[in-house]
Amino acid sequence: MDYVARTPEQLGQLLRSCRAQRGITQSLAGAKVGLKQSTVSGIELDASRSSVETLYKLLSSLDLELVLRDKQARTPGRSQREW
């Protein structure tokens, strides 16, 4: 399934949700790739303060990948916060 994150806040929420759906604790997710539990928590709370390398480590531990694509047409009347 594809998930769209247009802000660091949305990214953190999606990562938390994916991790929880897989039944993985923050500690286990971090341990898989050499991150502390507090680092995983920090990414989930505020992904804007994380390095790209750290984000990729967490994506890897959750068996996720980053996909870039052109923006698709938006649903009329729906406001979406972006950078």
Short mmCIF file of N, CA and C in Angstrom, two decimals:
data_model
loop_
_atom_site.label_atom_id
_atom_site.label_comp_id
_atom_site.label_asym_id
_atom_site.label_seq_id
_atom_site.Cartn_x
_atom_site.Cartn_y
_atom_site.Cartn_z
N MET A 1 0.84 -1.18 0.00
CA MET A 1 0.00 0.00 0.00
C MET A 1 0.89 1.24 0.00
N ASP A 2 0.43 2.28 -0.68
CA ASP A 2 1.17 3.54 -0.73
C ASP A 2 0.64 4.50 0.34
N TYR A 3 1.55 5.25 0.92
CA TYR A 3 1.20 6.26 1.90
C TYR A 3 1.83 7.58 1.44
N VAL A 4 1.11 8.67 1.56
CA VAL A 4 1.62 9.96 1.14
C VAL A 4 1.88 10.83 2.36
N ALA A 5 3.09 11.34 2.45
CA ALA A 5 3.46 12.26 3.53
C ALA A 5 3.98 13.53 2.87
N ARG A 6 3.29 14.62 3.10
CA ARG A 6 3.69 15.89 2.51
C ARG A 6 4.37 16.83 3.50
N THR A 7 4.40 16.45 4.75
CA THR A 7 5.05 17.25 5.78
C THR A 7 5.84 16.31 6.71
N PRO A 8 6.83 16.83 7.41
CA PRO A 8 7.54 15.99 8.39
C PRO A 8 6.60 15.42 9.45
N GLU A 9 5.60 16.19 9.84
CA GLU A 9 4.63 15.70 10.83
C GLU A 9 3.88 14.48 10.30
N GLN A 10 3.44 14.56 9.05
CA GLN A 10 2.73 13.42 8.44
C GLN A 10 3.66 12.21 8.32
N LEU A 11 4.92 12.45 7.98
CA LEU A 11 5.88 11.36 7.87
C LEU A 11 6.05 10.65 9.21
N GLY A 12 6.21 11.41 10.27
CA GLY A 12 6.36 10.82 11.60
C GLY A 12 5.15 9.98 11.99
N GLN A 13 3.97 10.50 11.70
CA GLN A 13 2.73 9.77 12.02
C GLN A 13 2.64 8.48 11.22
N LEU A 14 3.00 8.55 9.95
CA LEU A 14 2.96 7.35 9.11
C LEU A 14 3.96 6.30 9.57
N LEU A 15 5.15 6.74 9.93
CA LEU A 15 6.15 5.79 10.42
C LEU A 15 5.69 5.12 11.71
N ARG A 16 5.11 5.90 12.60
CA ARG A 16 4.59 5.34 13.85
C ARG A 16 3.49 4.32 13.56
N SER A 17 2.59 4.68 12.67
CA SER A 17 1.47 3.80 12.33
C SER A 17 1.96 2.50 11.70
N CYS A 18 2.89 2.60 10.76
CA CYS A 18 3.44 1.40 10.11
C CYS A 18 4.15 0.51 11.11
N ARG A 19 4.92 1.12 11.99
CA ARG A 19 5.63 0.35 13.02
C ARG A 19 4.65 -0.38 13.92
N ALA A 20 3.62 0.33 14.35
CA ALA A 20 2.63 -0.27 15.25
C ALA A 20 1.86 -1.40 14.55
N GLN A 21 1.51 -1.19 13.29
CA GLN A 21 0.79 -2.23 12.54
C GLN A 21 1.62 -3.50 12.41
N ARG A 22 2.93 -3.36 12.39
CA ARG A 22 3.81 -4.51 12.28
C ARG A 22 4.10 -5.13 13.65
N GLY A 23 3.62 -4.50 14.71
CA GLY A 23 3.83 -5.01 16.05
C GLY A 23 5.27 -4.88 16.52
N ILE A 24 5.96 -3.85 16.04
CA ILE A 24 7.37 -3.63 16.38
C ILE A 24 7.46 -2.47 17.36
N THR A 25 8.19 -2.66 18.43
CA THR A 25 8.40 -1.57 19.39
C THR A 25 9.44 -0.60 18.83
N GLN A 26 9.47 0.59 19.41
CA GLN A 26 10.49 1.57 19.02
C GLN A 26 11.88 1.01 19.30
N SER A 27 12.03 0.32 20.39
CA SER A 27 13.34 -0.25 20.76
C SER A 27 13.79 -1.28 19.73
N LEU A 28 12.89 -2.16 19.32
CA LEU A 28 13.24 -3.19 18.35
C LEU A 28 13.53 -2.58 16.98
N ALA A 29 12.71 -1.62 16.57
CA ALA A 29 12.94 -0.96 15.28
C ALA A 29 14.31 -0.30 15.26
N GLY A 30 14.66 0.37 16.33
CA GLY A 30 15.95 1.02 16.41
C GLY A 30 17.10 0.04 16.47
N ALA A 31 16.94 -1.02 17.25
CA ALA A 31 18.00 -2.01 17.42
C ALA A 31 18.37 -2.68 16.10
N LYS A 32 17.41 -2.84 15.21
CA LYS A 32 17.68 -3.47 13.92
C LYS A 32 18.69 -2.70 13.08
N VAL A 33 18.76 -1.39 13.28
CA VAL A 33 19.61 -0.54 12.43
C VAL A 33 20.55 0.36 13.23
N GLY A 34 20.70 0.10 14.50
CA GLY A 34 21.65 0.85 15.31
C GLY A 34 21.16 2.21 15.78
N LEU A 35 19.87 2.36 15.96
CA LEU A 35 19.31 3.61 16.49
C LEU A 35 18.79 3.38 17.91
N LYS A 36 18.88 4.39 18.73
CA LYS A 36 18.32 4.32 20.07
C LYS A 36 16.79 4.44 20.00
N GLN A 37 16.12 3.92 21.02
CA GLN A 37 14.66 4.04 21.11
C GLN A 37 14.26 5.50 21.11
N SER A 38 15.03 6.33 21.79
CA SER A 38 14.71 7.76 21.87
C SER A 38 14.82 8.43 20.50
N THR A 39 15.71 7.93 19.65
CA THR A 39 15.83 8.48 18.29
C THR A 39 14.61 8.14 17.47
N VAL A 40 14.15 6.89 17.57
CA VAL A 40 12.94 6.47 16.86
C VAL A 40 11.75 7.30 17.33
N SER A 41 11.64 7.49 18.62
CA SER A 41 10.57 8.30 19.18
C SER A 41 10.64 9.73 18.65
N GLY A 42 11.84 10.28 18.60
CA GLY A 42 12.03 11.64 18.09
C GLY A 42 11.60 11.79 16.64
N ILE A 43 11.91 10.79 15.81
CA ILE A 43 11.51 10.83 14.41
C ILE A 43 9.99 10.79 14.30
N GLU A 44 9.38 9.93 15.09
CA GLU A 44 7.92 9.82 15.05
C GLU A 44 7.23 11.09 15.52
N LEU A 45 7.85 11.80 16.45
CA LEU A 45 7.25 13.03 16.97
C LEU A 45 7.55 14.25 16.12
N ASP A 46 8.76 14.32 15.54
CA ASP A 46 9.17 15.49 14.76
C ASP A 46 10.23 15.08 13.75
N ALA A 47 9.80 14.55 12.61
CA ALA A 47 10.73 14.04 11.60
C ALA A 47 11.59 15.15 11.00
N SER A 48 11.20 16.40 11.15
CA SER A 48 11.97 17.50 10.56
C SER A 48 13.33 17.67 11.22
N ARG A 49 13.51 17.11 12.40
CA ARG A 49 14.78 17.26 13.12
C ARG A 49 15.72 16.08 12.86
N SER A 50 15.33 15.17 11.98
CA SER A 50 16.13 13.98 11.70
C SER A 50 16.94 14.15 10.43
N SER A 51 18.08 13.51 10.40
CA SER A 51 18.88 13.52 9.18
C SER A 51 18.28 12.54 8.17
N VAL A 52 18.62 12.74 6.93
CA VAL A 52 18.15 11.84 5.88
C VAL A 52 18.66 10.43 6.15
N GLU A 53 19.89 10.32 6.58
CA GLU A 53 20.47 9.01 6.88
C GLU A 53 19.68 8.28 7.98
N THR A 54 19.31 9.00 9.02
CA THR A 54 18.56 8.40 10.12
C THR A 54 17.17 7.97 9.64
N LEU A 55 16.53 8.80 8.83
CA LEU A 55 15.22 8.43 8.28
C LEU A 55 15.32 7.15 7.45
N TYR A 56 16.36 7.06 6.62
CA TYR A 56 16.53 5.86 5.81
C TYR A 56 16.78 4.62 6.67
N LYS A 57 17.49 4.79 7.76
CA LYS A 57 17.71 3.66 8.66
C LYS A 57 16.38 3.16 9.22
N LEU A 58 15.53 4.09 9.66
CA LEU A 58 14.24 3.68 10.21
C LEU A 58 13.37 3.06 9.12
N LEU A 59 13.36 3.65 7.94
CA LEU A 59 12.60 3.06 6.82
C LEU A 59 13.06 1.62 6.58
N SER A 60 14.35 1.41 6.60
CA SER A 60 14.91 0.07 6.38
C SER A 60 14.46 -0.90 7.46
N SER A 61 14.49 -0.47 8.69
CA SER A 61 14.11 -1.37 9.79
C SER A 61 12.64 -1.75 9.73
N LEU A 62 11.82 -0.91 9.09
CA LEU A 62 10.38 -1.19 8.97
C LEU A 62 10.04 -1.81 7.62
N ASP A 63 11.07 -2.12 6.83
CA ASP A 63 10.90 -2.70 5.50
C ASP A 63 10.05 -1.80 4.61
N LEU A 64 10.35 -0.49 4.67
CA LEU A 64 9.67 0.51 3.85
C LEU A 64 10.68 1.14 2.90
N GLU A 65 10.19 1.79 1.85
CA GLU A 65 11.06 2.50 0.93
C GLU A 65 10.47 3.86 0.61
N LEU A 66 11.32 4.77 0.23
CA LEU A 66 10.92 6.12 -0.16
C LEU A 66 10.68 6.12 -1.66
N VAL A 67 9.53 6.64 -2.09
CA VAL A 67 9.19 6.72 -3.50
C VAL A 67 8.88 8.17 -3.83
N LEU A 68 9.49 8.70 -4.87
CA LEU A 68 9.22 10.06 -5.31
C LEU A 68 8.39 9.99 -6.58
N ARG A 69 7.37 10.83 -6.66
CA ARG A 69 6.54 10.87 -7.86
C ARG A 69 5.96 12.26 -8.00
N ASP A 70 5.53 12.57 -9.22
CA ASP A 70 4.85 13.84 -9.44
C ASP A 70 3.56 13.86 -8.65
N LYS A 71 3.19 15.04 -8.18
CA LYS A 71 1.94 15.17 -7.44
C LYS A 71 0.77 14.87 -8.36
N GLN A 72 -0.20 14.17 -7.83
CA GLN A 72 -1.40 13.86 -8.59
C GLN A 72 -2.43 14.94 -8.33
N ALA A 73 -3.47 14.96 -9.15
CA ALA A 73 -4.56 15.93 -8.96
C ALA A 73 -5.14 15.75 -7.56
N ARG A 74 -5.40 16.84 -6.92
CA ARG A 74 -5.95 16.81 -5.56
C ARG A 74 -7.46 16.74 -5.59
N THR A 75 -7.99 16.24 -4.51
CA THR A 75 -9.44 16.18 -4.36
C THR A 75 -9.96 17.60 -4.15
N PRO A 76 -10.93 18.05 -4.97
CA PRO A 76 -11.46 19.41 -4.81
C PRO A 76 -12.00 19.64 -3.40
N GLY A 77 -11.73 20.82 -2.88
CA GLY A 77 -12.26 21.20 -1.57
C GLY A 77 -11.47 20.64 -0.40
N ARG A 78 -10.46 19.86 -0.68
CA ARG A 78 -9.68 19.28 0.40
C ARG A 78 -8.39 20.06 0.58
N SER A 79 -8.19 20.60 1.74
CA SER A 79 -6.99 21.38 2.04
C SER A 79 -5.89 20.45 2.51
N GLN A 80 -4.70 20.59 1.94
CA GLN A 80 -3.58 19.77 2.35
C GLN A 80 -2.40 20.68 2.68
N ARG A 81 -1.90 20.52 3.87
CA ARG A 81 -0.75 21.33 4.30
C ARG A 81 0.51 20.82 3.64
N GLU A 82 1.28 21.73 3.10
CA GLU A 82 2.55 21.36 2.48
C GLU A 82 3.61 22.36 2.90
N TRP A 83 4.82 22.00 2.59
CA TRP A 83 5.94 22.91 2.82
C TRP A 83 5.92 23.97 1.78
#
